[in-house]
JSON list of C-alpha atoms in Angstrom, two decimals:
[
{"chain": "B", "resi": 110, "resn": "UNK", "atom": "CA", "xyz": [33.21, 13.07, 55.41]},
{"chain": "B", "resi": 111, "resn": "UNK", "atom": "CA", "xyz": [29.75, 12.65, 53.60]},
{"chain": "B", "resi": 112, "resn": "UNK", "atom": "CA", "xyz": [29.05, 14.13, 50.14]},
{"chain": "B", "resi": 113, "resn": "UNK", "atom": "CA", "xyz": [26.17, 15.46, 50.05]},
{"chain": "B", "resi": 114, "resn": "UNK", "atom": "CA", "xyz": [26.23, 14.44, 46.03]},
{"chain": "B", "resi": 115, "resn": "UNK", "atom": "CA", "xyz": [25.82, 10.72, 47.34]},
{"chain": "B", "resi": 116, "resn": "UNK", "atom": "CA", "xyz": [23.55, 10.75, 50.62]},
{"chain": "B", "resi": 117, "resn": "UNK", "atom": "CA", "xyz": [20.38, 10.77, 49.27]},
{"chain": "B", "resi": 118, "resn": "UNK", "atom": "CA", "xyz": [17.31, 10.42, 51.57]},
{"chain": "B", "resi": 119, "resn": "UNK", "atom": "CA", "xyz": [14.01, 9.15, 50.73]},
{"chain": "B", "resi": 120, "resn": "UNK", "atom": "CA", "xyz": [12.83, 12.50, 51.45]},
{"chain": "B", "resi": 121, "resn": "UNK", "atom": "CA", "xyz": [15.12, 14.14, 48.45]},
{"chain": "B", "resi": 122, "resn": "UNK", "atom": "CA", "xyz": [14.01, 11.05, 46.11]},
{"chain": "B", "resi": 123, "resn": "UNK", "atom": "CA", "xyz": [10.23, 12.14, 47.14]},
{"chain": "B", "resi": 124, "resn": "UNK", "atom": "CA", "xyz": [10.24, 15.66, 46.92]},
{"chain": "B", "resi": 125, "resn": "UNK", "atom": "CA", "xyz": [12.31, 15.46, 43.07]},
{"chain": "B", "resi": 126, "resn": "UNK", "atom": "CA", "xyz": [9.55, 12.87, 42.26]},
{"chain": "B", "resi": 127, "resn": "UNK", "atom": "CA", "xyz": [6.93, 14.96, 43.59]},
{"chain": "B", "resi": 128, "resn": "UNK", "atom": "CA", "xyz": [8.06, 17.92, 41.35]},
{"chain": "B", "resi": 129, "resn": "UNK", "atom": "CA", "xyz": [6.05, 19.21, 38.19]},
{"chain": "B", "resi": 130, "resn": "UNK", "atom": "CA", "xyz": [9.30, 18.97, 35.90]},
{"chain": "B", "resi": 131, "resn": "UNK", "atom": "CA", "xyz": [9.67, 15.25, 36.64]},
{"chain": "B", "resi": 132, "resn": "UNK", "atom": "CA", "xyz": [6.34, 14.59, 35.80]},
{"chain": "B", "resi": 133, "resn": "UNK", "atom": "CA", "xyz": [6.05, 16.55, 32.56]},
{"chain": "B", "resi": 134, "resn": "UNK", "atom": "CA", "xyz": [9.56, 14.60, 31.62]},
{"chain": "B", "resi": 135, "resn": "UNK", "atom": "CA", "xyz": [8.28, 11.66, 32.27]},
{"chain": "B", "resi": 136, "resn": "UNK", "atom": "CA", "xyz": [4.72, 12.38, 30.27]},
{"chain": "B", "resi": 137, "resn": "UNK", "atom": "CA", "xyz": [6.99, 13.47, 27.05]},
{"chain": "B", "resi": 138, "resn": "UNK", "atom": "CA", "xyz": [9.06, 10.57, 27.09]},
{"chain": "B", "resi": 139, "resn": "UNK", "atom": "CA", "xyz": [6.28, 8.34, 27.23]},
{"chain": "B", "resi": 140, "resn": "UNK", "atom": "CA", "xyz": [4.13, 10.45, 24.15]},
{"chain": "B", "resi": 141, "resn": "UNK", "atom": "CA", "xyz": [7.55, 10.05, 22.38]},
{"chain": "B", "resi": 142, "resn": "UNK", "atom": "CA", "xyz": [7.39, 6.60, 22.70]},
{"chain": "B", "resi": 143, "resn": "UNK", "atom": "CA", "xyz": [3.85, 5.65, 21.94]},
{"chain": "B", "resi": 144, "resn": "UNK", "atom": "CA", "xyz": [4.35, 8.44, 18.89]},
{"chain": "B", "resi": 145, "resn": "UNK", "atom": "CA", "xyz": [7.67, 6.76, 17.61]},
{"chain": "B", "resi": 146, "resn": "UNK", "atom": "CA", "xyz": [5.68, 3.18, 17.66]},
{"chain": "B", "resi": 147, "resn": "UNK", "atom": "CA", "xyz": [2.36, 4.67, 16.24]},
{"chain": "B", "resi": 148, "resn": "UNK", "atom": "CA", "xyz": [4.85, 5.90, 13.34]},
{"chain": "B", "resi": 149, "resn": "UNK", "atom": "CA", "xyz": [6.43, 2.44, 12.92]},
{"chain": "B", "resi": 150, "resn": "UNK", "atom": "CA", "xyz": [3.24, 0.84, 12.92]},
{"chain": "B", "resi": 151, "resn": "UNK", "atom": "CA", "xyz": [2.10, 2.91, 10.12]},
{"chain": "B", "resi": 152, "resn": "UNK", "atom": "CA", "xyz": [4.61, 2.58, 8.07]},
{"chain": "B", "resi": 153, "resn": "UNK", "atom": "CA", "xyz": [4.80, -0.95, 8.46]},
{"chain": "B", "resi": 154, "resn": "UNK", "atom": "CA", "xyz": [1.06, -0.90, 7.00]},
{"chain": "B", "resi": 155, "resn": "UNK", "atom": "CA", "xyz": [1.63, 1.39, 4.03]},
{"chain": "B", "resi": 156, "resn": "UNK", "atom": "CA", "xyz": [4.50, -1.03, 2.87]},
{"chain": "B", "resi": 157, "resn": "UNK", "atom": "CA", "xyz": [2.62, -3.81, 3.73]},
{"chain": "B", "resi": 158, "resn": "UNK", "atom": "CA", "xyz": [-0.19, -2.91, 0.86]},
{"chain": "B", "resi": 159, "resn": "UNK", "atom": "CA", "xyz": [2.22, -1.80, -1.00]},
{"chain": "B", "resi": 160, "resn": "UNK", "atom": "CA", "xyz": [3.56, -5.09, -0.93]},
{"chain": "B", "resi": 161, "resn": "UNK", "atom": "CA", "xyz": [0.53, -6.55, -1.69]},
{"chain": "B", "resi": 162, "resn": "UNK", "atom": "CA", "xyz": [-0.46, -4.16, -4.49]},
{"chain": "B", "resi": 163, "resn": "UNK", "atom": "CA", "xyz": [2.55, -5.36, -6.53]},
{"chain": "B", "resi": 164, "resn": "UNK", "atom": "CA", "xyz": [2.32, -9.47, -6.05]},
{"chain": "B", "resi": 165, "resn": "UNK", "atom": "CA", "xyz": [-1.54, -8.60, -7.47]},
{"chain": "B", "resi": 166, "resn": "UNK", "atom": "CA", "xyz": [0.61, -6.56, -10.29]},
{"chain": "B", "resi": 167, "resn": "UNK", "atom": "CA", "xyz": [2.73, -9.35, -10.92]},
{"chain": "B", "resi": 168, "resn": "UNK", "atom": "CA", "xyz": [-0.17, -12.14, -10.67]},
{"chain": "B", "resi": 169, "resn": "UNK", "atom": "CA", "xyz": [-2.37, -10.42, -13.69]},
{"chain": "B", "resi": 170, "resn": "UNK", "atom": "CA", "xyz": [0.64, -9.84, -15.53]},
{"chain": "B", "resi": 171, "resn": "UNK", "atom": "CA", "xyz": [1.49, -13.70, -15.19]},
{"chain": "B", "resi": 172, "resn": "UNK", "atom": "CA", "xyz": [-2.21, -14.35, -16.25]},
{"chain": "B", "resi": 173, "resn": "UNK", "atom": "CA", "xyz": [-1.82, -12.20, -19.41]},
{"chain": "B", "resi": 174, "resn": "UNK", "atom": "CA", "xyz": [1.38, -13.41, -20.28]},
{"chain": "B", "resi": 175, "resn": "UNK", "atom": "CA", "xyz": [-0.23, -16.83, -20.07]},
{"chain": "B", "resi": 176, "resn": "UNK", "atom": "CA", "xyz": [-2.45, -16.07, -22.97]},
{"chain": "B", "resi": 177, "resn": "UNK", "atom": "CA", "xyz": [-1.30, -16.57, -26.26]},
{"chain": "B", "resi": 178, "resn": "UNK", "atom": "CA", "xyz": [-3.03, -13.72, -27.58]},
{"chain": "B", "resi": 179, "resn": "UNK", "atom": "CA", "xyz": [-2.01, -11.54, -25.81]},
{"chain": "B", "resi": 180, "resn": "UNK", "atom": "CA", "xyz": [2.21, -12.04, -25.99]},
{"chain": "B", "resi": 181, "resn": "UNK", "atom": "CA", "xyz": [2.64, -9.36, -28.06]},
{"chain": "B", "resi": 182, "resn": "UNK", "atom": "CA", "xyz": [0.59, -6.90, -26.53]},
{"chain": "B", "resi": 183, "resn": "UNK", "atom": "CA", "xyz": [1.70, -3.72, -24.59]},
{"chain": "B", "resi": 184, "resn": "UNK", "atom": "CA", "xyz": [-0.54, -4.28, -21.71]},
{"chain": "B", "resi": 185, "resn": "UNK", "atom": "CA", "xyz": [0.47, -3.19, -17.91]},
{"chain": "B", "resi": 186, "resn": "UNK", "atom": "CA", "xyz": [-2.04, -3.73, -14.63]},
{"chain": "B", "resi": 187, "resn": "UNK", "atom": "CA", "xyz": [-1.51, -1.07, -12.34]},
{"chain": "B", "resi": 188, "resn": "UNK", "atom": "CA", "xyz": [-2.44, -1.46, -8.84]},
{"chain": "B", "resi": 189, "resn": "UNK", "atom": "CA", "xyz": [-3.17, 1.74, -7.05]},
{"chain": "B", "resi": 190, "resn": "UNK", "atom": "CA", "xyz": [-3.71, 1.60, -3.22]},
{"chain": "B", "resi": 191, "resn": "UNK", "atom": "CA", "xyz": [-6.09, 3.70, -1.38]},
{"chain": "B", "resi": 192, "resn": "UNK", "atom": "CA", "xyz": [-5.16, 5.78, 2.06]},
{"chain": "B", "resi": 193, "resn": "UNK", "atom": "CA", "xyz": [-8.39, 4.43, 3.56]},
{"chain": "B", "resi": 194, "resn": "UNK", "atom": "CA", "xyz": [-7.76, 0.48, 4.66]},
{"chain": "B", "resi": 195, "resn": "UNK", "atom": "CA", "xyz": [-12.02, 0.14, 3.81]},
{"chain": "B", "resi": 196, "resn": "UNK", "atom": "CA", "xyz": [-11.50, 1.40, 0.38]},
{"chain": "B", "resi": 197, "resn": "UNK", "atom": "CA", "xyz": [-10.55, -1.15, -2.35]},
{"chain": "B", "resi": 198, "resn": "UNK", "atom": "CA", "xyz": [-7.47, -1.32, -4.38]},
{"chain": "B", "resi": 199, "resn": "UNK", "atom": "CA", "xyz": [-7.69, -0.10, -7.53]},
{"chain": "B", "resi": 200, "resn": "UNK", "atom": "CA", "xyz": [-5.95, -1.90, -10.75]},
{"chain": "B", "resi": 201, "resn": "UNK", "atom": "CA", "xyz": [-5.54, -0.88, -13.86]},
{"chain": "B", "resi": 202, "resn": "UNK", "atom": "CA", "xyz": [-5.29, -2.59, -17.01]},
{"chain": "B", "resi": 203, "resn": "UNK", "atom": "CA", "xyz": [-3.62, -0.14, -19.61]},
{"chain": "B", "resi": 204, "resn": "UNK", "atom": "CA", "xyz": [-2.35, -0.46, -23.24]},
{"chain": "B", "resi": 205, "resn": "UNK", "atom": "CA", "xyz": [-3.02, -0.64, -26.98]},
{"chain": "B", "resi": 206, "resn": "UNK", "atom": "CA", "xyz": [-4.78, -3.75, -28.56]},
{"chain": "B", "resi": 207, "resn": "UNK", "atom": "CA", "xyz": [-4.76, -4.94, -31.76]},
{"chain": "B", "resi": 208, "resn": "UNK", "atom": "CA", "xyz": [-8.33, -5.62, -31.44]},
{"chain": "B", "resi": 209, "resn": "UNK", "atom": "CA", "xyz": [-12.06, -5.93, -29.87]},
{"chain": "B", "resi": 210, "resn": "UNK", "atom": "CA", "xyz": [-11.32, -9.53, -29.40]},
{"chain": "B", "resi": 211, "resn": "UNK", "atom": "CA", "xyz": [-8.19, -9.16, -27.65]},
{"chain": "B", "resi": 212, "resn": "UNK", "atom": "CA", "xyz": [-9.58, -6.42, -25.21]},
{"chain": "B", "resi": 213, "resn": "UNK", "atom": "CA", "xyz": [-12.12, -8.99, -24.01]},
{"chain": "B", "resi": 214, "resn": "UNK", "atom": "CA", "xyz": [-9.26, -11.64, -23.54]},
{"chain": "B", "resi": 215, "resn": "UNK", "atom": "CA", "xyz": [-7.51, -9.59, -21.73]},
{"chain": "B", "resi": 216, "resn": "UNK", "atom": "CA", "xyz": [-10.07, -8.47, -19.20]},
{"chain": "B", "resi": 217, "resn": "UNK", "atom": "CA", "xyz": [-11.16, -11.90, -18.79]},
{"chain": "B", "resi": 218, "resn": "UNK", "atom": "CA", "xyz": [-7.81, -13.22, -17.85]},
{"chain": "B", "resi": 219, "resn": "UNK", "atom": "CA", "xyz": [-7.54, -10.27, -15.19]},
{"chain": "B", "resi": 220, "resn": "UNK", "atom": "CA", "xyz": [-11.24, -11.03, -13.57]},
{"chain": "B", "resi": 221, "resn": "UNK", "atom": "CA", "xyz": [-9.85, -14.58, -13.05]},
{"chain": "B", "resi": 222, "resn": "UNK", "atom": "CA", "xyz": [-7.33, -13.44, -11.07]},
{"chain": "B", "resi": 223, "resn": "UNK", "atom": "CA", "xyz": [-9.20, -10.66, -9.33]},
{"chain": "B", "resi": 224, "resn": "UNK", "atom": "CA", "xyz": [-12.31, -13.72, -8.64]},
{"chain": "B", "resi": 225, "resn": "UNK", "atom": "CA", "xyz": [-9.62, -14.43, -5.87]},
{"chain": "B", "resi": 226, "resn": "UNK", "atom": "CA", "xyz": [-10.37, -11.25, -4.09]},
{"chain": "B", "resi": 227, "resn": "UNK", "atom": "CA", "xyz": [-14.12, -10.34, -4.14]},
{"chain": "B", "resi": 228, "resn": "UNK", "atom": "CA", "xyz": [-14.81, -6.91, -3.11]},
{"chain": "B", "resi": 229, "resn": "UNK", "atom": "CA", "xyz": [-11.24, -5.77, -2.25]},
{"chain": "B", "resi": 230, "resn": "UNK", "atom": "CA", "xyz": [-10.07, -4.87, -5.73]},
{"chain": "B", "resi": 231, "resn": "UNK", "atom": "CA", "xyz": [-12.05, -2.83, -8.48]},
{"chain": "B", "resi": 232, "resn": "UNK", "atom": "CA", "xyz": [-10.93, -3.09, -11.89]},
{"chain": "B", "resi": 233, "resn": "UNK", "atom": "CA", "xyz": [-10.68, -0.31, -14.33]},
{"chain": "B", "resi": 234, "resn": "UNK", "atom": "CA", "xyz": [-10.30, -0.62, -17.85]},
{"chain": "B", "resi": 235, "resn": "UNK", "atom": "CA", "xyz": [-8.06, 2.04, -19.27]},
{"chain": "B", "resi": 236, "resn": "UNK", "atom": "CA", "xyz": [-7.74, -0.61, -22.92]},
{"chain": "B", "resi": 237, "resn": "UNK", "atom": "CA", "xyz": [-8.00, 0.74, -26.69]},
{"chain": "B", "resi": 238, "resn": "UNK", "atom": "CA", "xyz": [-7.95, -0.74, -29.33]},
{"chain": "B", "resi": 239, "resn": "UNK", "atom": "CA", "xyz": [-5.93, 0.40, -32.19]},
{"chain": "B", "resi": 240, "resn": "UNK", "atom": "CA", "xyz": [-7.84, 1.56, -35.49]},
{"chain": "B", "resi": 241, "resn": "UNK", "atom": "CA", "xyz": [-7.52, 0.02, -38.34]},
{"chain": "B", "resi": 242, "resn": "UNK", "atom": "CA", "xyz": [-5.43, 1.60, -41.16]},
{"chain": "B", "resi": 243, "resn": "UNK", "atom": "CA", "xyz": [-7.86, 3.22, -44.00]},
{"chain": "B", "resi": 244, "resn": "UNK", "atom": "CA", "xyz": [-6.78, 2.11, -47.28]},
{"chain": "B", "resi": 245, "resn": "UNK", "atom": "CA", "xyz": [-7.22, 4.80, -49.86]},
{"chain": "B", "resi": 246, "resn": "UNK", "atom": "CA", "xyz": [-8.51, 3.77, -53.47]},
{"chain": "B", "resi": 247, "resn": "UNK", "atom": "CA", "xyz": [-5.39, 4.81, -56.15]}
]
């Protein structure tokens, strides 16, 4: 006794490949697939400058903190990434300074470090310097 469950001719396996439902199935799994890898590959990008954002972080903080100056300062570098790879990462340099002169140190220290990537990272200055306290006459 045959069942018909298990005799399967090539002429079954033809006409079920030959049908518009298997194709479309097969089409969707594929677009699921290259869509699910298109997805990873992204966010393995994002985190990637992300990544790369912070060790610049970290490497003009290490620069400032190398300055004797500038120990006692409340100065943070910001890195800000862009969505478009062409555009270049933005980093901040933000805090109060005591003075002109210490302003100046500080940006220099942080162009050192940026020298290493020409082009690929603008620097903004978002630095003031604290006023000096007015003494009134008694």
């Amino acid at each position: 006794m045959k069942h018909s469950l298990l005799a399967i001719t090539q002429e079954g396996t033809r006409q079920a490949w030959d049908t518009i439902e298997t194709a479309a199935l097969v089409y969707v799994g594929v677009g699921l697939i290259v869509t699910v890898l298109a997805l990873g590959w992204f966010v393995d990008w994002r985190r990637g400058r992300a990544a790369r954002a912070a060790a610049l972080e970290a490497q003009v903080t290490d620069a400032l903190m190398n300055e004797p100056d500038l120990l006692w300062t409340s100065v943070a570098a910001v890195a800000h990434v862009p969505a478009w790879p062409t555009q270049p990462v933005t980093l901040e340099l933000r805090g109060e300074m005591s003075g002109a002169d210490s302003r100046e140190k500080a940006v220099r220290a942080a162009l050192r470090v940026l020298a290493d990537y020409p082009g690929r990272v603008k620097l903004e200055d978002r630095l003031w310097v604290e006023p000096a306290p007015v003494r009134l006459a008694a």
